[in-house]
Amino acid sequence: MSINIYYDAEEIKQIVIVGELAVKEEIMKLLELIKGKQEKVHITFFDANMLPKDIIKELYDFQKKNCCKIYVLKSYLYSYLYKLGIYCHYIARKFIDSPETIGRKLEEIKPLIEEEIAIFLKEVHLQYGYDFTKYQIQSIIRRVKICMIKENIKDFRRFKEMVLTNEDLFEELFITFSINTTEFFRDPEVFQTIREEILPYLNRFAYIKIWCAGCSTGQEPYSLAIILDELAMLDKAQIYATDINPYVIEEAKNGLYPIHVFEKAMENYKKTRGNKTFADYVKLRQDYMEIDERLKKSILFFHHSLVGSGMLNEFQLILCRNVLIYMQNDLQKKVLKILYYSLDRGGVLVLGKSEGILCNEGSDFFYKIKKDSKIFKCKER
C-alpha cells in the first residue's frame, strides 16, 4: 500500500491510495492526513474494496464539511460507502442501475446454455481455485447475467474469455456469486426459538461455541450476540462468523449499517420477544448506525469456505441458513457431513426455512427436534 500526496493546478490537495489499507500504521497515517482538516481535499482509492471503520467514520465527518471529494475504482467500495451516506465518484463507472432496470436487462440477454456454464465454472476453478461447479445452475446463470449487465457485455463467450484473463473482472463475478440477502433477526420466529429454547438448553455448558456459517455482512452473528447478552450468556460464549467472501467479512467487522435497516431491525427484534430495544445496541448517525463495540468482543469474523476449507469443530450450535439452497444435493450432503463433525455431541444445527435434510441424505446425520422448523440435532456418532 502506498499513499501519494500532491497539489494540483487549482491548489487542491490530492491524496491517492494504492492498495488495500490493512496495516494499523497505514490507517493511522491516512487518519492524520484527513482528521480535523478544513482544506479542500480529493481522495482517490485505486485498489481498495473495503476500508476500516475508523477511516469510514472520518470520511463521513470530513465530507459533511463540504471540503472533500472521494473517487473510487472498485464497485464494491463505491456501493458500501454510498449506502452509508458517503457520496463518491465511481471512476470508469459502467452502470448504476435500479433492480427494475436490471430485471428488464436480464430478459434481454440471450439464454445461456447450462452445459457452457458448467464448462466455464470448471475453467474458473482451474484458473482461480474457487469451485462453484456444484452450485445450483439456475442461480449461477442469473448471477452471470447480472455481472454481464454490469460490464455491458452481451455475448457470453466474450464475457467468459475476459473473466479467465482479467482478475479484476473475475473479482466482480466472485462478488456477484457470493453476496446473499441478510438482515438483523431475519425470520424472527427462529431467533425466538433460539432465545427461548436452544440457548437455555445450551446454558448447561460452561463455555459455548457457536458457528455462523455464511454470515455475509454480519447481521446474524450480531443478532445472536444481542440475545446472548440478554440471557447473561455473552461472557461465556464465542461466536465464529465465517464467509467465503473476504469483503463482506471486513464489512461485518466494521459493524456499520445504513440507517434505513434500523426500522426493520427494530421490528424483527420485537418479534423475538426481546426485553430491551434494538436501539440499545447501536449508535445512530444521520445516515448509518454503528454496532456496540461490546458485542464485537465475543465474535470472531474470518474468511472460510465451507466447501474448500474443511471443518471447524466442537460447536454447541451452528447456524448455516440460506447457504445450502444454492448448492446441488451432492454438495449439500458434503456440507452437512462437515457440519455434523463440527458439532459437539448433542449439538444443534439451524438451517434456512427453505432448506432441509430429506433430499441430500442429511437424515444420516441429523434429526428434527422441533416440528415445523428447520432446527436439528446430531445423531449419535
XYZ file of N, CA and C in Angstrom, residues 23-157:
405
model
N -2.807 -2.415 7.301
C -1.873 -2.306 8.422
C -2.223 -1.089 9.269
N -2.131 -1.248 10.596
C -2.523 -0.174 11.513
C -1.775 1.123 11.228
N -0.466 1.019 10.933
C 0.336 2.220 10.674
C -0.179 2.964 9.444
N -0.613 2.223 8.423
C -1.151 2.848 7.217
C -2.460 3.574 7.519
N -3.300 2.935 8.321
C -4.576 3.539 8.697
C -4.345 4.831 9.475
N -3.401 4.781 10.427
C -3.108 5.962 11.241
C -2.557 7.105 10.383
N -1.748 6.752 9.383
C -1.172 7.777 8.507
C -2.267 8.503 7.732
N -3.230 7.742 7.182
C -4.312 8.373 6.436
C -5.203 9.200 7.365
N -5.452 8.688 8.564
C -6.265 9.439 9.521
C -5.625 10.783 9.860
N -4.308 10.788 9.996
C -3.595 12.037 10.303
C -3.731 13.051 9.167
N -3.840 12.536 7.943
C -3.928 13.416 6.783
C -5.294 14.090 6.650
N -6.340 13.453 7.191
C -7.685 13.992 6.963
C -8.389 14.442 8.243
N -7.977 13.948 9.395
C -8.715 14.229 10.621
C -8.644 15.707 10.993
N -9.826 16.301 11.152
C -9.916 17.683 11.621
C -9.478 18.735 10.626
N -9.192 18.330 9.391
C -8.700 19.287 8.395
C -9.855 20.083 7.781
N -9.564 21.325 7.375
C -10.561 22.202 6.775
C -10.289 22.465 5.295
N -9.095 22.152 4.824
C -8.745 22.448 3.436
C -9.474 21.507 2.474
N -9.566 21.933 1.220
C -10.187 21.100 0.207
C -9.255 19.940 -0.144
N -9.825 18.752 -0.165
C -9.035 17.550 -0.427
C -9.811 16.632 -1.365
N -9.103 16.055 -2.314
C -9.648 14.990 -3.150
C -8.906 13.701 -2.795
N -9.664 12.649 -2.485
C -9.064 11.373 -2.093
C -9.457 10.319 -3.108
N -8.472 9.597 -3.620
C -8.723 8.542 -4.607
C -8.254 7.201 -4.063
N -9.153 6.215 -4.075
C -8.811 4.848 -3.680
C -8.746 3.993 -4.946
N -7.533 3.550 -5.286
C -7.352 2.827 -6.546
C -7.757 1.363 -6.451
N -7.276 0.641 -5.435
C -7.442 -0.808 -5.399
C -8.305 -1.305 -4.246
N -8.667 -0.457 -3.326
C -9.348 -0.900 -2.111
C -10.793 -1.312 -2.403
N -11.162 -2.503 -1.939
C -12.546 -2.950 -1.980
C -13.276 -2.624 -0.683
N -12.511 -2.466 0.413
C -13.088 -2.141 1.709
C -12.160 -1.203 2.455
N -12.735 -0.480 3.419
C -11.947 0.405 4.271
C -12.273 0.109 5.728
N -11.309 0.317 6.627
C -11.573 0.102 8.058
C -12.574 1.112 8.599
N -13.213 0.731 9.700
C -14.269 1.545 10.302
C -13.797 2.960 10.619
N -12.626 3.113 11.205
C -12.155 4.443 11.612
C -12.006 5.373 10.412
N -11.528 4.844 9.296
C -11.399 5.647 8.086
C -12.765 6.065 7.571
N -13.701 5.137 7.553
C -15.038 5.424 7.045
C -15.711 6.517 7.869
N -15.629 6.401 9.190
C -16.269 7.402 10.059
C -15.641 8.783 9.858
N -14.327 8.822 9.664
C -13.656 10.101 9.451
C -14.004 10.690 8.091
N -14.096 9.832 7.066
C -14.501 10.301 5.744
C -15.909 10.881 5.788
N -16.782 10.231 6.529
C -18.159 10.706 6.656
C -18.188 12.111 7.256
N -17.476 12.300 8.371
C -17.441 13.618 9.019
C -16.755 14.660 8.136
N -15.673 14.230 7.481
C -14.893 15.128 6.631
C -15.741 15.640 5.470
N -16.508 14.711 4.870
C -17.316 15.101 3.717
C -18.460 16.039 4.108
N -18.968 15.894 5.323
C -20.053 16.768 5.783
C -19.600 18.226 5.884
N -18.290 18.439 5.945
C -17.760 19.809 5.993
C -17.658 20.433 4.596
N -18.076 19.647 3.583
C -18.079 20.133 2.191
C -16.693 20.494 1.671
N -15.686 19.815 2.150
C -14.341 20.127 1.659
C -13.624 18.884 1.134
N -14.389 17.833 0.838
C -13.752 16.583 0.421
C -14.531 15.942 -0.719
N -13.815 15.496 -1.735
C -14.383 14.669 -2.789
C -13.649 13.332 -2.787
N -14.405 12.251 -2.985
C -13.842 10.912 -2.908
C -14.039 10.214 -4.251
N -12.975 9.601 -4.741
C -13.019 8.868 -6.006
C -12.613 7.411 -5.730
N -13.369 6.476 -6.292
C -13.040 5.059 -6.110
C -13.085 4.349 -7.459
N -12.292 3.275 -7.567
C -12.269 2.483 -8.788
C -12.930 1.118 -8.627
N -13.245 0.721 -7.388
C -13.840 -0.592 -7.138
C -15.326 -0.434 -6.817
N -16.154 -1.201 -7.504
C -17.597 -1.052 -7.351
C -18.079 -1.451 -5.957
N -17.407 -2.443 -5.335
C -17.854 -2.870 -4.006
C -17.681 -1.732 -3.006
N -16.535 -1.073 -3.056
C -16.293 0.041 -2.129
C -17.262 1.184 -2.427
N -17.487 1.470 -3.699
C -18.436 2.525 -4.060
C -19.806 2.254 -3.439
N -20.318 1.028 -3.614
C -21.648 0.685 -3.096
C -21.691 0.756 -1.578
N -20.625 0.287 -0.938
C -20.577 0.272 0.531
C -20.590 1.693 1.092
N -19.743 2.552 0.554
C -19.685 3.928 1.051
C -20.996 4.662 0.760
N -21.552 4.433 -0.410
C -22.778 5.137 -0.801
C -23.922 4.820 0.154
N -24.077 3.548 0.527
C -25.203 3.193 1.395
C -25.009 3.689 2.829
N -23.778 4.077 3.177
C -23.523 4.659 4.492
C -23.605 6.183 4.465
N -23.968 6.746 3.314
C -24.140 8.190 3.213
C -22.889 8.937 2.812
N -21.888 8.212 2.292
C -20.662 8.858 1.814
C -20.707 8.850 0.285
N -20.808 10.016 -0.299
C -21.024 10.117 -1.740
C -19.689 10.184 -2.477
N -19.524 9.265 -3.420
C -18.255 9.104 -4.132
C -18.465 9.290 -5.628
N -17.352 9.461 -6.306
C -17.323 9.429 -7.760
C -16.717 8.082 -8.163
N -17.494 7.312 -8.906
C -17.045 5.986 -9.343
C -16.348 6.151 -10.684
N -15.042 6.033 -10.700
C -14.252 6.248 -11.912
C -14.495 5.114 -12.901
N -14.680 5.466 -14.176
C -14.948 4.496 -15.246
C -16.200 3.701 -14.949
N -17.171 4.343 -14.309
C -18.407 3.650 -13.949
C -19.134 3.205 -15.214
N -19.485 1.932 -15.243
C -20.197 1.402 -16.397
C -21.698 1.497 -16.201
N -22.133 1.322 -14.938
C -23.571 1.355 -14.720
C -23.878 1.474 -13.247
N -24.940 2.167 -12.957
C -25.551 2.120 -11.634
C -27.048 2.014 -11.903
N -27.574 0.814 -11.880
C -28.949 0.580 -12.281
C -29.822 0.177 -11.113
N -31.099 0.463 -11.245
C -32.075 0.040 -10.250
C -32.377 -1.436 -10.441
N -32.932 -2.112 -9.403
C -33.322 -3.520 -9.553
C -34.305 -3.723 -10.710
N -35.200 -2.753 -10.935
C -36.174 -2.882 -12.018
C -35.483 -2.878 -13.380
N -34.474 -1.993 -13.519
C -33.735 -1.930 -14.781
C -32.933 -3.204 -14.996
N -32.312 -3.710 -13.923
C -31.559 -4.961 -14.033
C -32.477 -6.083 -14.484
N -33.666 -6.161 -13.870
C -34.618 -7.205 -14.239
C -34.985 -7.162 -15.712
N -35.175 -5.954 -16.223
C -35.520 -5.811 -17.635
C -34.357 -6.231 -18.526
N -33.142 -5.847 -18.152
C -31.981 -6.184 -18.961
C -31.666 -7.682 -18.918
N -31.994 -8.333 -17.790
C -31.791 -9.781 -17.699
C -32.589 -10.502 -18.778
N -33.795 -10.010 -19.016
C -34.653 -10.642 -20.021
C -34.125 -10.416 -21.429
N -33.332 -9.369 -21.622
C -32.835 -9.041 -22.958
C -31.625 -9.883 -23.356
N -30.932 -10.453 -22.368
C -29.743 -11.254 -22.668
C -30.152 -12.603 -23.246
N -29.460 -13.023 -24.245
C -29.710 -14.315 -24.877
C -29.582 -15.436 -23.845
N -30.510 -16.410 -23.830
C -30.451 -17.502 -22.849
C -29.089 -18.193 -22.850
N -28.574 -18.454 -21.664
C -27.281 -19.124 -21.526
C -27.495 -20.637 -21.437
N -26.611 -21.373 -22.053
C -26.727 -22.833 -22.103
C -26.044 -23.437 -20.872
N -26.756 -24.318 -20.170
C -26.245 -24.884 -18.929
C -24.903 -25.587 -19.126
N -24.765 -26.311 -20.238
C -23.515 -27.039 -20.480
C -22.330 -26.081 -20.630
N -22.552 -24.950 -21.294
C -21.479 -23.964 -21.457
C -21.117 -23.328 -20.116
N -22.117 -23.091 -19.272
C -21.861 -22.535 -17.943
C -21.071 -23.532 -17.104
N -21.415 -24.810 -17.200
C -20.711 -25.838 -16.435
C -19.233 -25.899 -16.818
N -18.948 -25.823 -18.118
C -17.556 -25.811 -18.584
C -16.841 -24.566 -18.079
N -17.533 -23.428 -18.143
C -16.973 -22.157 -17.664
C -16.605 -22.252 -16.180
N -17.468 -22.837 -15.372
C -17.197 -22.958 -13.930
C -15.980 -23.839 -13.662
N -15.804 -24.887 -14.446
C -14.613 -25.736 -14.309
C -13.347 -24.949 -14.645
N -13.430 -24.130 -15.683
C -12.277 -23.320 -16.075
C -11.962 -22.264 -15.022
N -13.003 -21.686 -14.412
C -12.808 -20.732 -13.311
C -12.110 -21.418 -12.142
N -12.531 -22.644 -11.844
C -11.914 -23.404 -10.750
C -10.429 -23.639 -11.022
N -10.108 -24.027 -12.243
C -8.710 -24.279 -12.605
C -7.877 -23.002 -12.566
N -8.472 -21.897 -13.015
C -7.736 -20.633 -13.130
C -7.563 -19.940 -11.785
N -8.636 -19.952 -10.960
C -8.617 -19.132 -9.743
C -8.761 -19.915 -8.439
N -9.106 -21.195 -8.524
C -9.174 -22.018 -7.310
C -10.502 -22.010 -6.578
N -11.488 -21.275 -7.084
C -12.814 -21.235 -6.456
C -13.737 -22.190 -7.206
N -14.347 -23.113 -6.457
C -15.154 -24.165 -7.069
C -16.647 -23.884 -6.893
N -17.294 -23.465 -7.976
C -18.742 -23.240 -7.970
C -19.469 -24.285 -8.813
N -18.783 -25.388 -9.135
C -19.346 -26.364 -10.067
C -20.538 -27.127 -9.502
N -20.680 -27.170 -8.190
C -21.784 -27.915 -7.579
C -22.875 -27.009 -7.021
N -22.851 -25.756 -7.444
C -23.894 -24.828 -7.014
C -25.085 -24.913 -7.971
N -26.256 -24.507 -7.497
C -27.460 -24.563 -8.311
C -27.253 -23.765 -9.595
N -27.421 -24.443 -10.725
C -27.036 -23.859 -12.007
C -27.886 -22.641 -12.365
N -29.172 -22.646 -12.032
C -30.019 -21.504 -12.386
C -29.630 -20.253 -11.606
N -29.225 -20.436 -10.338
C -28.743 -19.306 -9.548
C -27.451 -18.756 -10.143
N -26.561 -19.652 -10.574
C -25.300 -19.242 -11.197
C -25.571 -18.472 -12.493
N -26.480 -18.989 -13.310
C -26.793 -18.342 -14.592
C -27.307 -16.928 -14.361
N -28.199 -16.755 -13.390
C -28.737 -15.420 -13.113
C -27.629 -14.465 -12.692
N -26.705 -14.945 -11.879
C -25.643 -14.066 -11.378
C -24.614 -13.765 -12.473
N -24.374 -14.719 -13.366
C -23.516 -14.449 -14.522
C -24.137 -13.343 -15.376
N -25.436 -13.438 -15.592
C -26.134 -12.419 -16.388
C -26.041 -11.041 -15.738
N -26.202 -10.991 -14.413
C -26.106 -9.712 -13.707
C -24.728 -9.102 -13.894
N -23.681 -9.938 -13.800
C -22.321 -9.437 -13.987
C -22.109 -8.970 -15.424
N -22.691 -9.679 -16.385
C -22.584 -9.267 -17.784
C -23.236 -7.904 -17.996
N -24.368 -7.678 -17.337
C -25.044 -6.383 -17.443
C -24.171 -5.279 -16.873
N -23.591 -5.536 -15.705
C -22.735 -4.534 -15.072
C -21.564 -4.155 -15.969
N -21.033 -5.147 -16.672
C -19.873 -4.903 -17.531
C -20.266 -4.528 -18.957
N -21.575 -4.457 -19.211
C -22.088 -4.089 -20.533
C -21.572 -5.036 -21.617
N -21.600 -6.322 -21.303
C -21.170 -7.365 -22.247
C -22.369 -8.265 -22.532
N -22.784 -8.367 -23.780
C -23.968 -9.154 -24.129
C -23.636 -10.558 -24.625
N -22.401 -10.766 -25.056
C -22.004 -12.062 -25.599
C -21.308 -12.891 -24.519
N -21.851 -14.059 -24.193
C -21.292 -14.858 -23.106
C -19.881 -15.343 -23.409
N -19.603 -15.724 -24.637
C -18.266 -16.240 -24.959
C -17.200 -15.160 -24.754
